[in-house]
Amino acid sequence: MKPTRREFLTTLAATTGIGVLAAPASAEP
């Protein structure tokens, strides 16, 4: 069953949000 466009965008937004939140944390020494 293929994911719908809404599900795809939601997953993409969640992944991007996690990446944006994790980037500063991983940049910390």
Coordinates of C-alpha atoms in Angstrom, one line a residue:
M1 CA 0.0 0.0 0.0
K2 CA 1.6 3.2 -1.1
P3 CA 1.7 6.1 1.4
T4 CA -0.5 9.0 0.5
R5 CA 0.9 12.4 -0.4
R6 CA -0.2 13.7 3.0
E7 CA 1.5 10.9 4.9
F8 CA 4.7 11.5 2.8
L9 CA 4.7 15.2 3.6
T10 CA 4.0 14.6 7.2
T11 CA 6.9 12.1 7.4
L12 CA 9.1 14.5 5.5
A13 CA 8.2 17.3 7.8
A14 CA 8.8 15.2 10.9
T15 CA 12.2 14.0 9.6
T16 CA 13.2 17.5 8.7
G17 CA 12.1 18.8 12.1
I18 CA 14.1 16.1 13.9
G19 CA 17.1 16.9 11.7
V20 CA 16.8 20.7 12.5
L21 CA 16.6 20.0 16.2
A22 CA 19.4 17.4 16.2
A23 CA 21.8 19.5 14.2
P24 CA 22.6 22.1 16.9
A25 CA 22.8 19.3 19.5
S26 CA 25.3 17.3 17.5
A27 CA 27.3 20.5 16.8
E28 CA 27.8 20.9 20.5
P29 CA 31.3 19.7 21.6

